[in-house]
Amino acid sequence: MSRSIPIELVSASGAATPRDTLARPLRDLRISVIDRCNFRCPYCMPEDQYAQDYEFLSKDQRLRFEEIERLAHAFVALGVRKLRLTGGEPLLRRDLPHLIEQLARIPGVEDIAMTTNAVLLPKFAQALRDAGLHRLTVSLDTLDAETFRQMSGGRGEVAEVLDGIAAAERAGFSKIKLNCVVMRGVNDGQVVDLVERFRGTGHIVRFIEYMDVGTVNQWRGESVVSSAELIARIGARWPLESLQPNYRGEVAERYRFSDGAGEVGFISSVSQPFCGDCSRARLSADGKLYTCLFARTGHDLRAPLRAGANDAELAGLIAARWTQRTDRYSEQRAELRARGEQKHVEMFAVGG
Ligand code: SAM
Ligand code: SF4
Ligand code: SF4
């Protein structure tokens, strides 16, 4: 533990928030609580790449809730203010509301959000809300039943997701973000229907450019539909006006409908990379710190944690890794792909 730094130097005041080699602070932490999923979306975890013997993490390999809480404390001491729970499918992790309760008690945590495919929300939405979850993002790629089956790898029904959203509304969640990954020739013909369904509800549909994450989705640039194309298409139906970001580093470009029916967002990580403001760290379910969605390897925090590292030592390890961070994959995509550098952590391991 020779790299440890005293915890008082990195207090919740944020005075010593580490900055990476491009002067980006550490602000957000995405916590993957499980690598398993009840869907097999072709852009993330395509069924045909997962032989029956594919080994997901065992219970012992996954961080326990107390361990996640310890690490979250260390990240918050370094300046993290926002936590997002993700997966795999986070609601497959047993007792998740209990973890949320523990995280919500950490002084300095201002926001806890979760990204989910929503199928299990009818069962858990109220408990999640009561536990202190502030915000929900639901993934929903299409309203068309057949396309939805295709985009969930034959595992999901769109009606279940809509039931999940309704359950979340009843539990008190509002302004739900609805993430839609757009793939050319698959669901790009259905984006207007999705917008129409949620205009005026207060929820915010966000279109995500299909990314070359992981190694298994056989990504091809031709399948990406740029945000510019979608903005033109949606704007032709309902005039749109560009909005300022809510905060520096917000990943979605915001637009409002000129008729006042709400907002729509576009996440353009392929056509307009936003690495310059990227302040997100990712913790995998087995306790590895990834400093980029496209990182090849993670930095193991589980071993020092289980070996008895104290809070200051854990914060020191995280700070040391963050200060060495050079990642800006999306800005270098063309160059790195041309060099054949395409080995990245899988999306379902770090959760987007
Ligand atoms: N299972 C949960 C869900 O789908 O909401 C949480 C984890 S999932 C990996 C998080 C987000 O990553 C989802 O909104 C999903 O659509 C997005 N995602 C997965 N693979 C992607 C890809 N290749 N390109 C863009 N977004 C992707
Ligand atoms: Fe599962 Fe989410 Fe990946 Fe789809 S995007 S396979 S729901 S982890
Ligand atoms: Fe952040 Fe990496 Fe995405 Fe760039 S490519 S925005 S550094 S996660």
mmCIF file of N, CA and C and ligand atoms in Angstrom, residues 37 39-41 43-45 87-89 117 348, ligand 2:
data_model
loop_
_atom_site.group_PDB
_atom_site.id
_atom_site.type_symbol
_atom_site.label_atom_id
_atom_site.label_comp_id
_atom_site.label_asym_id
_atom_site.label_seq_id
_atom_site.Cartn_x
_atom_site.Cartn_y
_atom_site.Cartn_z
ATOM 1 N N CYS A 37 -27.632 -11.055 -17.345
ATOM 2 C CA CYS A 37 -28.753 -10.288 -17.866
ATOM 3 C C CYS A 37 -29.857 -11.223 -18.325
ATOM 4 N N PHE A 39 -31.776 -10.322 -20.822
ATOM 5 C CA PHE A 39 -31.883 -10.047 -22.256
ATOM 6 C C PHE A 39 -30.591 -10.481 -22.936
ATOM 7 N N ARG A 40 -30.634 -10.519 -24.245
ATOM 8 C CA ARG A 40 -29.432 -10.768 -25.052
ATOM 9 C C ARG A 40 -29.435 -9.781 -26.222
ATOM 10 N N CYS A 41 -29.385 -8.490 -25.897
ATOM 11 C CA CYS A 41 -29.426 -7.478 -26.954
ATOM 12 C C CYS A 41 -28.245 -7.677 -27.901
ATOM 13 N N TYR A 43 -26.517 -5.776 -29.690
ATOM 14 C CA TYR A 43 -25.455 -4.770 -29.677
ATOM 15 C C TYR A 43 -24.610 -4.831 -28.411
ATOM 16 N N CYS A 44 -24.993 -5.725 -27.479
ATOM 17 C CA CYS A 44 -24.310 -5.761 -26.177
ATOM 18 C C CYS A 44 -23.852 -7.180 -25.837
ATOM 19 N N MET A 45 -24.770 -8.121 -25.907
ATOM 20 C CA MET A 45 -24.533 -9.473 -25.403
ATOM 21 C C MET A 45 -25.183 -10.493 -26.333
ATOM 22 N N GLY A 87 -25.544 -2.843 -14.896
ATOM 23 C CA GLY A 87 -25.185 -4.256 -14.932
ATOM 24 C C GLY A 87 -24.494 -4.549 -16.253
ATOM 25 N N GLY A 88 -24.733 -5.666 -16.819
ATOM 26 C CA GLY A 88 -25.829 -6.625 -16.774
ATOM 27 C C GLY A 88 -27.148 -5.949 -16.398
ATOM 28 N N GLU A 89 -28.051 -6.746 -15.932
ATOM 29 C CA GLU A 89 -29.321 -6.174 -15.506
ATOM 30 C C GLU A 89 -29.288 -6.018 -13.979
ATOM 31 N N ASN A 117 -33.394 -2.531 -17.841
ATOM 32 C CA ASN A 117 -34.273 -2.848 -18.967
ATOM 33 C C ASN A 117 -35.738 -2.874 -18.533
ATOM 34 N N PHE A 348 -21.662 -5.330 -20.948
ATOM 35 C CA PHE A 348 -22.439 -5.883 -19.838
ATOM 36 C C PHE A 348 -21.593 -6.065 -18.579
HETATM 37 FE FE1 SF4 B 2 -28.720 -6.780 -20.956
HETATM 38 FE FE2 SF4 B 2 -28.709 -4.146 -20.905
HETATM 39 FE FE3 SF4 B 2 -26.860 -5.482 -22.360
HETATM 40 FE FE4 SF4 B 2 -29.387 -5.497 -23.163
HETATM 41 S S1 SF4 B 2 -28.061 -3.687 -22.993
HETATM 42 S S2 SF4 B 2 -28.036 -7.300 -23.006
HETATM 43 S S3 SF4 B 2 -30.511 -5.449 -21.245
HETATM 44 S S4 SF4 B 2 -27.055 -5.516 -20.162
#
